[in-house]
Short mmCIF file of C-alpha atoms in Angstrom, two decimals:
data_model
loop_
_atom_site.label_atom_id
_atom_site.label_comp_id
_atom_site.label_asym_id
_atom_site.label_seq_id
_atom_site.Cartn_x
_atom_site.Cartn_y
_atom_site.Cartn_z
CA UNK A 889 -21.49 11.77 10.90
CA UNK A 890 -24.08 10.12 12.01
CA UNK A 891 -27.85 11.23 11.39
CA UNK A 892 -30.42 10.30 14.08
CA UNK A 893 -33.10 12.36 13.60
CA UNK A 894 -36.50 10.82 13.30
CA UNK A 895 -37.59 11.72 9.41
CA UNK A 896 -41.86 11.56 9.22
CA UNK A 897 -43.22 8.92 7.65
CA UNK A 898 -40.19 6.36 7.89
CA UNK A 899 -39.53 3.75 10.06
CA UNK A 900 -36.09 4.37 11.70
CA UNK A 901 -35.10 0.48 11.82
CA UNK A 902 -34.63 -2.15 14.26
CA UNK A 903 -32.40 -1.17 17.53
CA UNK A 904 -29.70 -2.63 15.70
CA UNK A 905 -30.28 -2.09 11.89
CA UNK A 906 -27.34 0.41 11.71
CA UNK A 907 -25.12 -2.78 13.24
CA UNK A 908 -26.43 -5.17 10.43
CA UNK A 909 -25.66 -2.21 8.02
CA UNK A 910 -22.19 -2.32 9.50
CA UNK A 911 -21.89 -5.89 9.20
CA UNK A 912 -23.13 -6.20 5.71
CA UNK A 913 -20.84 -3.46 5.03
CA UNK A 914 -17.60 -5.54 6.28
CA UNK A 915 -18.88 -8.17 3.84
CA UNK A 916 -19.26 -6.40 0.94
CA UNK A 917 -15.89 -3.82 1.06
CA UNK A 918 -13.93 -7.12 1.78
CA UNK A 919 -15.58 -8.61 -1.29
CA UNK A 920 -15.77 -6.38 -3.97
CA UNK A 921 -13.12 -3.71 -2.49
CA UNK A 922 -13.81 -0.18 -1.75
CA UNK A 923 -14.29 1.46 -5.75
CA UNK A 924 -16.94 -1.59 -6.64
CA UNK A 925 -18.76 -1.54 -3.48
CA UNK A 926 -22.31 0.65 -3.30
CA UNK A 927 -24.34 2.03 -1.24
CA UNK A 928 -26.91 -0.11 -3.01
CA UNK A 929 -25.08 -3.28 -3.17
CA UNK A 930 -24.67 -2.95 0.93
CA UNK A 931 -28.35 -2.19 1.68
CA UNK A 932 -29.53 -5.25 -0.29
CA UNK A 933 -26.83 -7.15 1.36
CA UNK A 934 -28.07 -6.08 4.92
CA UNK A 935 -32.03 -6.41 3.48
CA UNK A 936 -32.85 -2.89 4.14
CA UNK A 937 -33.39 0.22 1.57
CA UNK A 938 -31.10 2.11 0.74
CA UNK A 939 -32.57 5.28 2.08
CA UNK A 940 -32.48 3.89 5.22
CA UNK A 941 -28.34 3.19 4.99
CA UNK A 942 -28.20 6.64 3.66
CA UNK A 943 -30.07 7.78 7.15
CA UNK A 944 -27.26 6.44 8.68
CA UNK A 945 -24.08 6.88 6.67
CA UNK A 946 -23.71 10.22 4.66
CA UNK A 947 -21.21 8.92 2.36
CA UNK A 948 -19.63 5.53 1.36
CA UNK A 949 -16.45 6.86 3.15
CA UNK A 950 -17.86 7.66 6.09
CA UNK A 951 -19.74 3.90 5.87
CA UNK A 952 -16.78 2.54 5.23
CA UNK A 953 -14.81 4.80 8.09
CA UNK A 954 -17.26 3.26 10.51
CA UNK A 955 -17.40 -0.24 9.37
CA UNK A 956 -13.40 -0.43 9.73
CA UNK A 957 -14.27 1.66 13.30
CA UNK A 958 -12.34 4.06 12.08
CA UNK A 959 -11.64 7.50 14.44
CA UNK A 960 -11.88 10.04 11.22
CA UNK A 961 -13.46 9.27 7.77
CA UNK A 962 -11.92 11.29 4.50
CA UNK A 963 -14.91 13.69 4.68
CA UNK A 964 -13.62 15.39 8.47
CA UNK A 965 -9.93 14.85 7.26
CA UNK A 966 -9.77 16.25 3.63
CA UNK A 967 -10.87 19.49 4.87
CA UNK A 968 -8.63 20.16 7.60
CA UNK A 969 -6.12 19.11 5.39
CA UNK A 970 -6.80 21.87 2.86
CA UNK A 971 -7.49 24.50 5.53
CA UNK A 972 -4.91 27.02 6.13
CA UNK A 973 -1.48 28.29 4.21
CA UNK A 974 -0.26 25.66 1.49
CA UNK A 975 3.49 26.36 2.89
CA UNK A 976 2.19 24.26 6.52
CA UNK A 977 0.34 21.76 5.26
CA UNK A 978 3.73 19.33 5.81
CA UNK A 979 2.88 20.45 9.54
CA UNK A 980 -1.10 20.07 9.61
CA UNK A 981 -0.58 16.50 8.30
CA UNK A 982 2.12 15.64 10.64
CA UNK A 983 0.49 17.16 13.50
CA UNK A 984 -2.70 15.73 12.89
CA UNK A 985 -1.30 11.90 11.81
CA UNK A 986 0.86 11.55 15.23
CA UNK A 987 -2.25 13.39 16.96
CA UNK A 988 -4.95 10.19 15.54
CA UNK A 989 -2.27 7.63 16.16
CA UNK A 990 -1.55 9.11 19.52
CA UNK A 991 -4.56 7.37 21.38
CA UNK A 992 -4.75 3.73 21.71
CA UNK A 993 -8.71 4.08 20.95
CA UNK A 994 -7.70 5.86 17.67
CA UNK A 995 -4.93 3.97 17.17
CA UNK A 996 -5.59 0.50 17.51
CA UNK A 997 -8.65 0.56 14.25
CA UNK A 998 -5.98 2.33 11.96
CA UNK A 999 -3.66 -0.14 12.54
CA UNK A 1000 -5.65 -2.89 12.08
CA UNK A 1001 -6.52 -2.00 8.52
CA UNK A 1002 -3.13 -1.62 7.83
CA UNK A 1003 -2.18 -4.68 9.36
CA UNK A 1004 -4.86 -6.63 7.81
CA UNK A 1005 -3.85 -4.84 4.44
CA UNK A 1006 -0.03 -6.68 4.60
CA UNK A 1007 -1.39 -10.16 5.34
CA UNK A 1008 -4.28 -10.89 3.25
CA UNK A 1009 -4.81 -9.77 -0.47
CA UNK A 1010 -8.48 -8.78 -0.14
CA UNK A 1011 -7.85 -6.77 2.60
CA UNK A 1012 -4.91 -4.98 0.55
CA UNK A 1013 -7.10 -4.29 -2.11
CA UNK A 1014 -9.38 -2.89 -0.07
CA UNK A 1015 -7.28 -0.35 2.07
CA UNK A 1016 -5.49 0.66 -1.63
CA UNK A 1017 -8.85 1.77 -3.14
CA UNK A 1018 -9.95 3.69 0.38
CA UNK A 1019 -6.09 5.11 1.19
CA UNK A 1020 -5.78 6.32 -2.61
CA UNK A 1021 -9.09 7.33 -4.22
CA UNK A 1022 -11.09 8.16 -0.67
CA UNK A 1023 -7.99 10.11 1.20
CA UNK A 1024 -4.90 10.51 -1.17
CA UNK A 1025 -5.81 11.57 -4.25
CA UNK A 1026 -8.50 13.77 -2.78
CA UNK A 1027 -6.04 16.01 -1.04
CA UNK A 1028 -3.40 15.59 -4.22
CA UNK A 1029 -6.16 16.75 -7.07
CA UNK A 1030 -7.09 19.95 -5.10
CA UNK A 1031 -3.66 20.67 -4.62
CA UNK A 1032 -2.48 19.87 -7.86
CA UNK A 1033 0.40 17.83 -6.38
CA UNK A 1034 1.07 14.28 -8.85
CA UNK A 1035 0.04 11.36 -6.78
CA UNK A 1036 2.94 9.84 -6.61
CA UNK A 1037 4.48 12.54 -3.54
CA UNK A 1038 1.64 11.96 -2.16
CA UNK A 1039 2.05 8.78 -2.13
CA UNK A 1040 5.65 8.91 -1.09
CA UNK A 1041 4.77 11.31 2.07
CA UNK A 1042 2.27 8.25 2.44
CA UNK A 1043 4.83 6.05 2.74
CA UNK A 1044 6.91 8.27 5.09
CA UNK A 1045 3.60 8.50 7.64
CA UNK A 1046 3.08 4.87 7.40
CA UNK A 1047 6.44 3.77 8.30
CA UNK A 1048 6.64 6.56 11.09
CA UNK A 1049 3.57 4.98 12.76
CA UNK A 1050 4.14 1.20 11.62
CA UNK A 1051 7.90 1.56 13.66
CA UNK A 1052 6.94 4.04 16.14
CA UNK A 1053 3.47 1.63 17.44
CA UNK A 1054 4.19 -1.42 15.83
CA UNK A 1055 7.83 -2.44 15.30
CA UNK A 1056 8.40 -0.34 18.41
CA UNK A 1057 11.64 0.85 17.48
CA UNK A 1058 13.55 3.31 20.02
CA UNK A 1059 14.04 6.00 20.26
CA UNK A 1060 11.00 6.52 17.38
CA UNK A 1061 8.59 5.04 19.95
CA UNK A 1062 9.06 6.94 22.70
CA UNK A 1063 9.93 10.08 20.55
CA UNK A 1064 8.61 13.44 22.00
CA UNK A 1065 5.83 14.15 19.25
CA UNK A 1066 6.85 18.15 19.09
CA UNK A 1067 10.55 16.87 17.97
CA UNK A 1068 8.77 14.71 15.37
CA UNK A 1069 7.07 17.12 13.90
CA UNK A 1070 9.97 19.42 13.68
CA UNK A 1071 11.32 16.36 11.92
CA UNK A 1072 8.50 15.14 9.73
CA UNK A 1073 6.84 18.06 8.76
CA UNK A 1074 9.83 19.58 6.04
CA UNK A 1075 9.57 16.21 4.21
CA UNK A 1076 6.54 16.08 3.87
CA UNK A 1077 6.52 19.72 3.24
CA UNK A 1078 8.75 18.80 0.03
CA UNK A 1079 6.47 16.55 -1.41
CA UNK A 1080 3.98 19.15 -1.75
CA UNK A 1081 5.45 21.76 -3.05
CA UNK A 1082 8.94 21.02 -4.74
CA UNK B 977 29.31 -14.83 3.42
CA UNK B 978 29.90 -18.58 3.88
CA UNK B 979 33.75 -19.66 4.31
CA UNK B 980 33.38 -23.84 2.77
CA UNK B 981 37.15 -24.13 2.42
CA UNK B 982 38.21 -27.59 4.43
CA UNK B 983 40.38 -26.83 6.95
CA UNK B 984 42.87 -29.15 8.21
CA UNK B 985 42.35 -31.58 10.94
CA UNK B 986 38.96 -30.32 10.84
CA UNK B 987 35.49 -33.03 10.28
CA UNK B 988 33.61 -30.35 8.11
CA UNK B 989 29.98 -31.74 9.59
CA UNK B 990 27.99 -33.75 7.83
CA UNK B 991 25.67 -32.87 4.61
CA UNK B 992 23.34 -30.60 5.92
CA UNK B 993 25.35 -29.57 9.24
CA UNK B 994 24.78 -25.93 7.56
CA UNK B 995 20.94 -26.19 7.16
CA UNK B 996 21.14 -28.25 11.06
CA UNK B 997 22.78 -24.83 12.62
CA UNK B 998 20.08 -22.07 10.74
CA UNK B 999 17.38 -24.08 11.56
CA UNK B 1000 18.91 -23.58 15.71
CA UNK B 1001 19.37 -19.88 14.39
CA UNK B 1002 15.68 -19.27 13.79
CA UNK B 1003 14.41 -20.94 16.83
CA UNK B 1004 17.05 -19.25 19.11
CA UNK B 1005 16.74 -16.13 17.48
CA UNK B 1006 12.49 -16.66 17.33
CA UNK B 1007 13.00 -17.05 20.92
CA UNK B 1008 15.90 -14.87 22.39
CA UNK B 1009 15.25 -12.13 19.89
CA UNK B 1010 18.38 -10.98 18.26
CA UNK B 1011 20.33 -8.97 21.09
CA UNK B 1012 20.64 -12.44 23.03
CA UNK B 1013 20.89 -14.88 21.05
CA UNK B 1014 24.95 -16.04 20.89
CA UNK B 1015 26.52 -18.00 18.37
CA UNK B 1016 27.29 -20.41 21.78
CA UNK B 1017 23.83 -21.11 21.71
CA UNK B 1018 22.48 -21.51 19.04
CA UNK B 1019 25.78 -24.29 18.38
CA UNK B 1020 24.17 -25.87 21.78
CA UNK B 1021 20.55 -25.43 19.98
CA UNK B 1022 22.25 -27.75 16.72
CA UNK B 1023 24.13 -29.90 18.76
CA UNK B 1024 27.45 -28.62 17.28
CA UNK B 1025 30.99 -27.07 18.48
CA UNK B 1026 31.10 -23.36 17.94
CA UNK B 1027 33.95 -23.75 16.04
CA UNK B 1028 31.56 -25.39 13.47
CA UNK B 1029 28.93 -22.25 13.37
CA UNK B 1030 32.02 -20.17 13.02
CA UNK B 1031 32.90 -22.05 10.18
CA UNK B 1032 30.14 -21.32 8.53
CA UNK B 1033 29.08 -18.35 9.43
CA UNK B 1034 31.15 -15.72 9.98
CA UNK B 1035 29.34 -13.36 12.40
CA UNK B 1036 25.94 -13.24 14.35
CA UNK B 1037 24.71 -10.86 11.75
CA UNK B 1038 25.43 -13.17 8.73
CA UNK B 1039 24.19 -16.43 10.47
CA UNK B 1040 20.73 -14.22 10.84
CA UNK B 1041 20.63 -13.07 7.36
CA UNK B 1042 21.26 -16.59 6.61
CA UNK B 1043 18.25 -17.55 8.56
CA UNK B 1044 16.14 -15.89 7.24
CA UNK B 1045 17.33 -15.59 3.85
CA UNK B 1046 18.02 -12.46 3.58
CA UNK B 1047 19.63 -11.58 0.20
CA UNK B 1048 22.16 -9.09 2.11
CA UNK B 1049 24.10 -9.14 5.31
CA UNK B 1050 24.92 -5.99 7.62
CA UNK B 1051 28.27 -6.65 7.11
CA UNK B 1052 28.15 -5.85 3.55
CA UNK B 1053 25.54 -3.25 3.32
CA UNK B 1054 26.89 -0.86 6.18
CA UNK B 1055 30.55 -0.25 4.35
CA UNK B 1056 29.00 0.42 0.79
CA UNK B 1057 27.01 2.58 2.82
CA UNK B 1058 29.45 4.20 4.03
CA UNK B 1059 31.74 4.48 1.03
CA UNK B 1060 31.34 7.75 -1.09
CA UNK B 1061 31.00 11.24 -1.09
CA UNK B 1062 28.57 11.80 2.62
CA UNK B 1063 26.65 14.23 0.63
CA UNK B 1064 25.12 11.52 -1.62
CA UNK B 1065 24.72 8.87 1.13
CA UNK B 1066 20.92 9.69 0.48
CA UNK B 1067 21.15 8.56 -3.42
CA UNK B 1068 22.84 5.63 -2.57
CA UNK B 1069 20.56 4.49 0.05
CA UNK B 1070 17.95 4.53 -1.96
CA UNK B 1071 19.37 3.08 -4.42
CA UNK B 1072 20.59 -0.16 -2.71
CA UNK B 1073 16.91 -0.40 -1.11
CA UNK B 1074 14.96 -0.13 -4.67
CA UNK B 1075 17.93 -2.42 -6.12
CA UNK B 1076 17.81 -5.56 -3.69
CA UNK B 1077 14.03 -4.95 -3.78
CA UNK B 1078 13.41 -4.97 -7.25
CA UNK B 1079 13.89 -8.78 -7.80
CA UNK B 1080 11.55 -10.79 -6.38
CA UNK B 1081 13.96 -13.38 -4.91
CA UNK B 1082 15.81 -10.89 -2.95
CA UNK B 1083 12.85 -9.22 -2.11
CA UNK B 1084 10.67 -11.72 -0.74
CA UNK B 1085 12.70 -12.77 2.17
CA UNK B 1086 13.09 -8.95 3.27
CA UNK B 1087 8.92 -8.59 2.94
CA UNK B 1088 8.58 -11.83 4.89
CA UNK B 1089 10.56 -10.58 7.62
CA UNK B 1090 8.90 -7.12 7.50
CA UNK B 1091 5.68 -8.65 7.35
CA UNK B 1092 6.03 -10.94 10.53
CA UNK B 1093 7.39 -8.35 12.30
CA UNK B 1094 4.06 -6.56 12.35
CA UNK B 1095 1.89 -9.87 13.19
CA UNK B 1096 3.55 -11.35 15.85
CA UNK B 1097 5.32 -9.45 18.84
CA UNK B 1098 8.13 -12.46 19.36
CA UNK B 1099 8.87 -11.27 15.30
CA UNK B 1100 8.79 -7.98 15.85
CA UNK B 1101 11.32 -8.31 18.93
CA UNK B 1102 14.06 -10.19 16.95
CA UNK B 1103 12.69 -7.88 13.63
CA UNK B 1104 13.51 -4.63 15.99
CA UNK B 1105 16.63 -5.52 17.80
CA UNK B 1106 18.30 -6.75 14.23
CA UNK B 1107 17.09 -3.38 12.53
CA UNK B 1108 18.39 -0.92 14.83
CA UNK B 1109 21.70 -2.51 16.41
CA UNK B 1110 23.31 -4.82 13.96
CA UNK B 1111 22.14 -2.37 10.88
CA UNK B 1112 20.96 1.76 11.49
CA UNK B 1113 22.95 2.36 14.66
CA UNK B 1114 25.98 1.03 13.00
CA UNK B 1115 25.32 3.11 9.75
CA UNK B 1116 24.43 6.67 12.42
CA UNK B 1117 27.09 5.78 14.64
CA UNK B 1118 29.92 6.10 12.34
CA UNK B 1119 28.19 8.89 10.66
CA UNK B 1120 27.31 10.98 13.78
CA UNK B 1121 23.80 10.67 12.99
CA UNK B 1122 21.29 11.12 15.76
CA UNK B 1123 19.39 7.65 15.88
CA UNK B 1124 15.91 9.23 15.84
CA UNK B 1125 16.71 10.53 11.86
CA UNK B 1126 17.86 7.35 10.72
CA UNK B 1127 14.97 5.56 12.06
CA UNK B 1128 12.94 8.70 10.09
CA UNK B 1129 15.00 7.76 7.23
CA UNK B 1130 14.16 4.14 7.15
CA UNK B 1131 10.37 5.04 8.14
CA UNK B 1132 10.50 6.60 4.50
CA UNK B 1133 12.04 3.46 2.82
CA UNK B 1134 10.03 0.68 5.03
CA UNK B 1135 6.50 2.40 3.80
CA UNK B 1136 7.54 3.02 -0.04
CA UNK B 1137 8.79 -0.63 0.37
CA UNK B 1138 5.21 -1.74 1.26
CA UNK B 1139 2.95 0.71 -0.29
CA UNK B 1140 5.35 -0.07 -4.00
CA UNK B 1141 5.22 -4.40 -3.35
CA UNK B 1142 2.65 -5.07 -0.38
CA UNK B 1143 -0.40 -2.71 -0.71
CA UNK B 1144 0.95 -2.27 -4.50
CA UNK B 1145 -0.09 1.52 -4.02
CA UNK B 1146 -0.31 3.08 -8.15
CA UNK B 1147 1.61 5.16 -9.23
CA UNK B 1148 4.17 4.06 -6.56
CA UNK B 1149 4.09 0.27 -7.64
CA UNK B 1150 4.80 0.68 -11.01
CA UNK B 1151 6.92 3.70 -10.97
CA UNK B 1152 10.66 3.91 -12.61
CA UNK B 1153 13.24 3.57 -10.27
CA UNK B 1154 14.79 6.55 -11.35
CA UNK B 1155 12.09 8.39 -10.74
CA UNK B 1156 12.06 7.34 -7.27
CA UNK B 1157 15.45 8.00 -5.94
CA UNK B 1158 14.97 11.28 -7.21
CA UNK B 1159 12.17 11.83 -5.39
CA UNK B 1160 13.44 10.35 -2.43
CA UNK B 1161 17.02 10.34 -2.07
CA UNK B 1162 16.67 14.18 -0.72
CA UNK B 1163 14.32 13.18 1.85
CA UNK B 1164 16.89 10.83 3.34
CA UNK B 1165 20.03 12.78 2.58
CA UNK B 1166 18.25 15.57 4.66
CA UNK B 1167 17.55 13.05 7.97
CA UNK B 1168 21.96 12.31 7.48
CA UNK B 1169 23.08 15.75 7.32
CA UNK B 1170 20.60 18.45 8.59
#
């Protein structure tokens, strides 16, 4: 999501500008949350223009999506998401939740921010504002499906992962991913179209 | 849970023999997880006959709920469980989960246990063990439920659990109860009887 290209006329930044972006970044989304932090409010933080965190970082999700090293921001997700028959998207989000989470590379980022999210207030606040208004409600308002199923097959995802990675539970953990699926996907299935 | 009638012949322990034995329980149980720790040891732990810890405590799973304040023992959730029409063991799951959470003195306790569980692996060990064996397995067993749906089942309640008090997740924090066991008692009724 990144965009390298040289643009005439404009100094690209130090070798490490887009790292001081990221840190200034961390800063601010822990401070103000995700809705109240800008694009602006970040590049004054980092003392750069804005255009120049903009030549980085498309959106404020995908700024954010990096900052929190993040495999997938909402902007690659919400799409697949919506691609494809409304009568397997219980599947698609399934498939594609226990595919992220399947990696310890992908893994280990998401569940650090959720982690973070159940110890420490600020961090809460922060993953609320990104999980709802960046990734939930996105997919919910297109569908036409009231946030709160969404928020419920939310909750069904989260504790999948939280006792399949974290709590470890058996046989969850060691679970065949196919057979999870097959279990998974008509609930969450449900919440999007009963 | 606690059985304080004196019995005869019997030195009751002194004043705070009770709090003496649960503050053994956590460190054995901290340490040994829940699978190993024995009501043998942890009277060894106190410095007390076994007799005594049985006098206070009933079972292993009531001294732990003890310990760590939980509002509810195994031993009472499992039969209510149980009791009732099996085609609306669903409803009264969820239920009993959005009751005992719905008050924040009963809740607390279960959040603080949930919540170490993901922060520190020694947690999560005694968190795990107590979860499946002394509470789901006992609940699929007797049902004939394969153990990979209940842990589904309580996937669903641990993350509506967190995203409703922890991340505080709207519409899901402030949402009527009612509202919620409709929404989510056919979820779990489907992991008990499909």
């Amino acid at each position: 999501m990144n965009d390298v290209r040289r643009r005439p006329g404009r100094r690209p930044g130090s070798a490490d500008t887009r790292g001081e972006i990221l840190t200034a970044a961390r800063r601010v989304f822990a401070e103000k949350g995700f809705d109240k932090a800008t694009v602006r409010g970040i590049a004054r933080e980092a003392k750069v223009d804005p255009a120049l965190v903009h030549h980085y970082f498309e959106t404020k999700e995908g700024m954010f999506a990096a900052a929190m090293q993040l495999p997938i921001t909402p902007d690659e997700v919400v799409p697949l998401l919506l691609e494809g028959p409304r009568e397997e998207i219980g599947e698609r989000l399934v498939r594609m939740i226990l595919g992220v989470t399947a990696r310890p590379e992908t893994r280990e980022p998401m569940i650090a921010l959720m982690r973070s999210a159940l110890t420490n207030e600020q961090a809460a606040a922060m993953f609320r504002e990104f999980i709802t208004n960046a990734l939930l409600f996105q997919v919910a308002d297109r569908l036409g499906v009231p946030h709160l199923r969404i928020e419920a097959a939310f909750g069904q995802m989260y504790g999948v992962v939280m006792g399949r990675y974290v709590i470890k539970l058996e046989p969850l953990a060691s679970a065949d991913p196919e057979e999870l699926v097959q279990l998974l996907a008509p609930t969450i299935q449900r919440y999007f179209t009963a």
